[in-house]
């Protein structure tokens, strides 16, 4: 992998998944699904705990009110529905995998992502890049 000219850093620890040191982590489907489910559960738990803390006193409620746009931005950044889904690579065409509990917003965003992939000829671009790496 290192010889392909990619910024391949090798194995990473679980704590590195969200560190920003990597853009892509390759794993088998089971491990990937567990990582995603744990991440989603953690986001939900932190959101619930934060809401409980921010509504505990009047002072905190005022602070939460004043910070509501920051919290809305944060929610948007960690909400899977804002992305909609992830591409399934290795398929001849565009295939976006969505969460089993996707709502209308998630499906809308998945369709948007699929359209972006199709209109940008993403599969062709990936194939061309892989051919270039194979030549090196």
PDB file of C-alpha atoms in Angstrom:
ATOM      1  CA  UNK A   1       0.000   0.000   0.000  1.00  0.00           C
ATOM      2  CA  UNK A   2       2.811   2.404   0.844  1.00  0.00           C
ATOM      3  CA  UNK A   3       4.343   1.783  -2.589  1.00  0.00           C
ATOM      4  CA  UNK A   4       1.155   2.946  -4.331  1.00  0.00           C
ATOM      5  CA  UNK A   5       1.814   6.587  -3.499  1.00  0.00           C
ATOM      6  CA  UNK A   6      -1.121   6.768  -1.112  1.00  0.00           C
ATOM      7  CA  UNK A   7      -0.789   8.334   2.300  1.00  0.00           C
ATOM      8  CA  UNK A   8      -1.083   4.881   3.855  1.00  0.00           C
ATOM      9  CA  UNK A   9      -0.378   4.959   7.585  1.00  0.00           C
ATOM     10  CA  UNK A  10      -1.125   1.342   8.426  1.00  0.00           C
ATOM     11  CA  UNK A  11      -3.179   0.024  11.297  1.00  0.00           C
ATOM     12  CA  UNK A  12      -4.994   2.488  13.528  1.00  0.00           C
ATOM     13  CA  UNK A  13      -6.492   2.165  16.978  1.00  0.00           C
ATOM     14  CA  UNK A  14     -10.195   2.657  17.645  1.00  0.00           C
ATOM     15  CA  UNK A  15      -9.472   6.021  19.275  1.00  0.00           C
ATOM     16  CA  UNK A  16      -7.960   7.177  15.964  1.00  0.00           C
ATOM     17  CA  UNK A  17     -11.195   6.768  14.014  1.00  0.00           C
ATOM     18  CA  UNK A  18     -12.319  10.312  14.808  1.00  0.00           C
ATOM     19  CA  UNK A  19      -8.924  11.932  15.410  1.00  0.00           C
ATOM     20  CA  UNK A  20      -8.677  13.425  11.928  1.00  0.00           C
ATOM     21  CA  UNK A  21      -5.419  11.614  11.160  1.00  0.00           C
ATOM     22  CA  UNK A  22      -7.130   9.448   8.552  1.00  0.00           C
ATOM     23  CA  UNK A  23      -9.694  10.049   5.837  1.00  0.00           C
ATOM     24  CA  UNK A  24     -10.400   6.385   5.104  1.00  0.00           C
ATOM     25  CA  UNK A  25     -10.335   3.363   7.355  1.00  0.00           C
ATOM     26  CA  UNK A  26     -10.632  -0.052   5.743  1.00  0.00           C
ATOM     27  CA  UNK A  27     -12.109  -2.908   7.745  1.00  0.00           C
ATOM     28  CA  UNK A  28     -14.415  -5.845   7.269  1.00  0.00           C
ATOM     29  CA  UNK A  29     -18.160  -5.327   7.295  1.00  0.00           C
ATOM     30  CA  UNK A  30     -18.693  -6.608  10.837  1.00  0.00           C
ATOM     31  CA  UNK A  31     -16.063  -4.349  12.400  1.00  0.00           C
ATOM     32  CA  UNK A  32     -17.247  -1.383  10.338  1.00  0.00           C
ATOM     33  CA  UNK A  33     -20.853  -1.931  11.366  1.00  0.00           C
ATOM     34  CA  UNK A  34     -19.896  -2.231  15.040  1.00  0.00           C
ATOM     35  CA  UNK A  35     -17.851   0.981  14.816  1.00  0.00           C
ATOM     36  CA  UNK A  36     -20.763   2.813  13.204  1.00  0.00           C
ATOM     37  CA  UNK A  37     -23.343   1.524  15.700  1.00  0.00           C
ATOM     38  CA  UNK A  38     -21.141   2.369  18.691  1.00  0.00           C
ATOM     39  CA  UNK A  39     -20.545   5.839  17.245  1.00  0.00           C
ATOM     40  CA  UNK A  40     -24.257   6.447  16.715  1.00  0.00           C
ATOM     41  CA  UNK A  41     -25.049   5.252  20.224  1.00  0.00           C
ATOM     42  CA  UNK A  42     -22.366   7.498  21.680  1.00  0.00           C
ATOM     43  CA  UNK A  43     -23.746  10.537  19.842  1.00  0.00           C
ATOM     44  CA  UNK A  44     -27.254   9.772  21.115  1.00  0.00           C
ATOM     45  CA  UNK A  45     -26.006   9.277  24.683  1.00  0.00           C
ATOM     46  CA  UNK A  46     -23.953  12.481  24.682  1.00  0.00           C
ATOM     47  CA  UNK A  47     -26.889  14.420  23.224  1.00  0.00           C
ATOM     48  CA  UNK A  48     -29.233  13.097  25.905  1.00  0.00           C
ATOM     49  CA  UNK A  49     -26.767  13.772  28.729  1.00  0.00           C
ATOM     50  CA  UNK A  50     -26.053  17.261  27.411  1.00  0.00           C
ATOM     51  CA  UNK A  51     -29.756  18.045  27.185  1.00  0.00           C
ATOM     52  CA  UNK A  52     -30.278  16.826  30.758  1.00  0.00           C
ATOM     53  CA  UNK A  53     -27.380  18.966  31.997  1.00  0.00           C
ATOM     54  CA  UNK A  54     -28.479  22.047  30.089  1.00  0.00           C
ATOM     55  CA  UNK A  55     -32.030  21.912  31.435  1.00  0.00           C
ATOM     56  CA  UNK A  56     -31.084  21.221  35.069  1.00  0.00           C
ATOM     57  CA  UNK A  57     -31.173  24.864  36.210  1.00  0.00           C
ATOM     58  CA  UNK A  58     -32.610  28.133  34.973  1.00  0.00           C
ATOM     59  CA  UNK A  59     -29.116  29.548  34.471  1.00  0.00           C
ATOM     60  CA  UNK A  60     -28.167  26.587  32.285  1.00  0.00           C
ATOM     61  CA  UNK A  61     -31.418  26.871  30.355  1.00  0.00           C
ATOM     62  CA  UNK A  62     -30.602  30.496  29.545  1.00  0.00           C
ATOM     63  CA  UNK A  63     -27.100  29.482  28.476  1.00  0.00           C
ATOM     64  CA  UNK A  64     -28.533  26.706  26.311  1.00  0.00           C
ATOM     65  CA  UNK A  65     -30.976  29.157  24.749  1.00  0.00           C
ATOM     66  CA  UNK A  66     -28.150  31.558  23.929  1.00  0.00           C
ATOM     67  CA  UNK A  67     -26.095  28.689  22.470  1.00  0.00           C
ATOM     68  CA  UNK A  68     -28.888  27.045  20.477  1.00  0.00           C
ATOM     69  CA  UNK A  69     -27.373  27.831  17.067  1.00  0.00           C
ATOM     70  CA  UNK A  70     -24.076  26.207  18.109  1.00  0.00           C
ATOM     71  CA  UNK A  71     -25.979  23.142  19.311  1.00  0.00           C
ATOM     72  CA  UNK A  72     -27.951  23.029  16.045  1.00  0.00           C
ATOM     73  CA  UNK A  73     -24.682  23.141  14.079  1.00  0.00           C
ATOM     74  CA  UNK A  74     -23.240  20.374  16.233  1.00  0.00           C
ATOM     75  CA  UNK A  75     -26.348  18.216  15.782  1.00  0.00           C
ATOM     76  CA  UNK A  76     -26.144  18.664  12.028  1.00  0.00           C
ATOM     77  CA  UNK A  77     -22.483  17.586  12.000  1.00  0.00           C
ATOM     78  CA  UNK A  78     -23.116  14.338  13.876  1.00  0.00           C
ATOM     79  CA  UNK A  79     -26.510  13.369  12.421  1.00  0.00           C
ATOM     80  CA  UNK A  80     -26.210  10.449   9.989  1.00  0.00           C
ATOM     81  CA  UNK A  81     -29.330  11.674   8.192  1.00  0.00           C
ATOM     82  CA  UNK A  82     -27.443  14.763   6.999  1.00  0.00           C
ATOM     83  CA  UNK A  83     -25.164  12.536   4.895  1.00  0.00           C
ATOM     84  CA  UNK A  84     -27.816  10.001   4.004  1.00  0.00           C
ATOM     85  CA  UNK A  85     -25.620   7.026   3.307  1.00  0.00           C
ATOM     86  CA  UNK A  86     -22.274   5.709   2.205  1.00  0.00           C
ATOM     87  CA  UNK A  87     -21.187   4.460  -1.199  1.00  0.00           C
ATOM     88  CA  UNK A  88     -20.807   0.735  -1.718  1.00  0.00           C
ATOM     89  CA  UNK A  89     -17.599   0.471  -3.691  1.00  0.00           C
ATOM     90  CA  UNK A  90     -16.926  -2.329  -6.146  1.00  0.00           C
ATOM     91  CA  UNK A  91     -20.348  -2.080  -7.765  1.00  0.00           C
ATOM     92  CA  UNK A  92     -20.609  -1.185 -11.447  1.00  0.00           C
ATOM     93  CA  UNK A  93     -22.781   1.864 -10.922  1.00  0.00           C
ATOM     94  CA  UNK A  94     -23.768   4.002  -7.974  1.00  0.00           C
ATOM     95  CA  UNK A  95     -25.047   2.292  -4.855  1.00  0.00           C
ATOM     96  CA  UNK A  96     -25.598   4.190  -1.607  1.00  0.00           C
ATOM     97  CA  UNK A  97     -26.216   2.175   1.544  1.00  0.00           C
ATOM     98  CA  UNK A  98     -28.576   3.831   4.010  1.00  0.00           C
ATOM     99  CA  UNK A  99     -29.238   3.209   7.660  1.00  0.00           C
ATOM    100  CA  UNK A 100     -32.102   0.833   8.370  1.00  0.00           C
ATOM    101  CA  UNK A 101     -33.897   3.530  10.346  1.00  0.00           C
ATOM    102  CA  UNK A 102     -33.418   6.278   7.770  1.00  0.00           C
ATOM    103  CA  UNK A 103     -36.115   8.927   7.761  1.00  0.00           C
ATOM    104  CA  UNK A 104     -37.252  11.076   4.831  1.00  0.00           C
ATOM    105  CA  UNK A 105     -34.372  13.539   5.365  1.00  0.00           C
ATOM    106  CA  UNK A 106     -31.786  10.742   5.272  1.00  0.00           C
ATOM    107  CA  UNK A 107     -33.273   9.263   2.093  1.00  0.00           C
ATOM    108  CA  UNK A 108     -33.385  12.716   0.472  1.00  0.00           C
ATOM    109  CA  UNK A 109     -29.699  13.208   1.279  1.00  0.00           C
ATOM    110  CA  UNK A 110     -28.814   9.699   0.091  1.00  0.00           C
ATOM    111  CA  UNK A 111     -30.477  10.430  -3.251  1.00  0.00           C
ATOM    112  CA  UNK A 112     -28.558  13.727  -3.391  1.00  0.00           C
ATOM    113  CA  UNK A 113     -25.264  11.920  -2.718  1.00  0.00           C
ATOM    114  CA  UNK A 114     -26.096   9.294  -5.359  1.00  0.00           C
ATOM    115  CA  UNK A 115     -26.842  12.028  -7.900  1.00  0.00           C
ATOM    116  CA  UNK A 116     -23.551  13.771  -7.059  1.00  0.00           C
ATOM    117  CA  UNK A 117     -21.638  10.501  -7.495  1.00  0.00           C
ATOM    118  CA  UNK A 118     -23.368   9.780 -10.802  1.00  0.00           C
ATOM    119  CA  UNK A 119     -22.982  13.286 -12.252  1.00  0.00           C
ATOM    120  CA  UNK A 120     -19.317  13.484 -11.264  1.00  0.00           C
ATOM    121  CA  UNK A 121     -18.579  10.059 -12.813  1.00  0.00           C
ATOM    122  CA  UNK A 122     -17.124   8.993  -9.474  1.00  0.00           C
ATOM    123  CA  UNK A 123     -16.854   5.303 -10.430  1.00  0.00           C
ATOM    124  CA  UNK A 124     -14.904   6.167 -13.574  1.00  0.00           C
ATOM    125  CA  UNK A 125     -12.629   8.465 -11.574  1.00  0.00           C
ATOM    126  CA  UNK A 126     -11.974   5.718  -9.008  1.00  0.00           C
ATOM    127  CA  UNK A 127     -11.231   3.203 -11.774  1.00  0.00           C
ATOM    128  CA  UNK A 128      -8.815   5.629 -13.444  1.00  0.00           C
ATOM    129  CA  UNK A 129      -7.013   6.347 -10.160  1.00  0.00           C
ATOM    130  CA  UNK A 130      -6.681   2.629  -9.426  1.00  0.00           C
ATOM    131  CA  UNK A 131      -5.264   2.029 -12.917  1.00  0.00           C
ATOM    132  CA  UNK A 132      -2.713   4.790 -12.327  1.00  0.00           C
ATOM    133  CA  UNK A 133      -1.716   3.282  -8.973  1.00  0.00           C
ATOM    134  CA  UNK A 134      -1.398  -0.158 -10.588  1.00  0.00           C
ATOM    135  CA  UNK A 135       1.024   1.249 -13.178  1.00  0.00           C
ATOM    136  CA  UNK A 136       3.291   2.762 -10.522  1.00  0.00           C
TER     137      UNK A 136
END
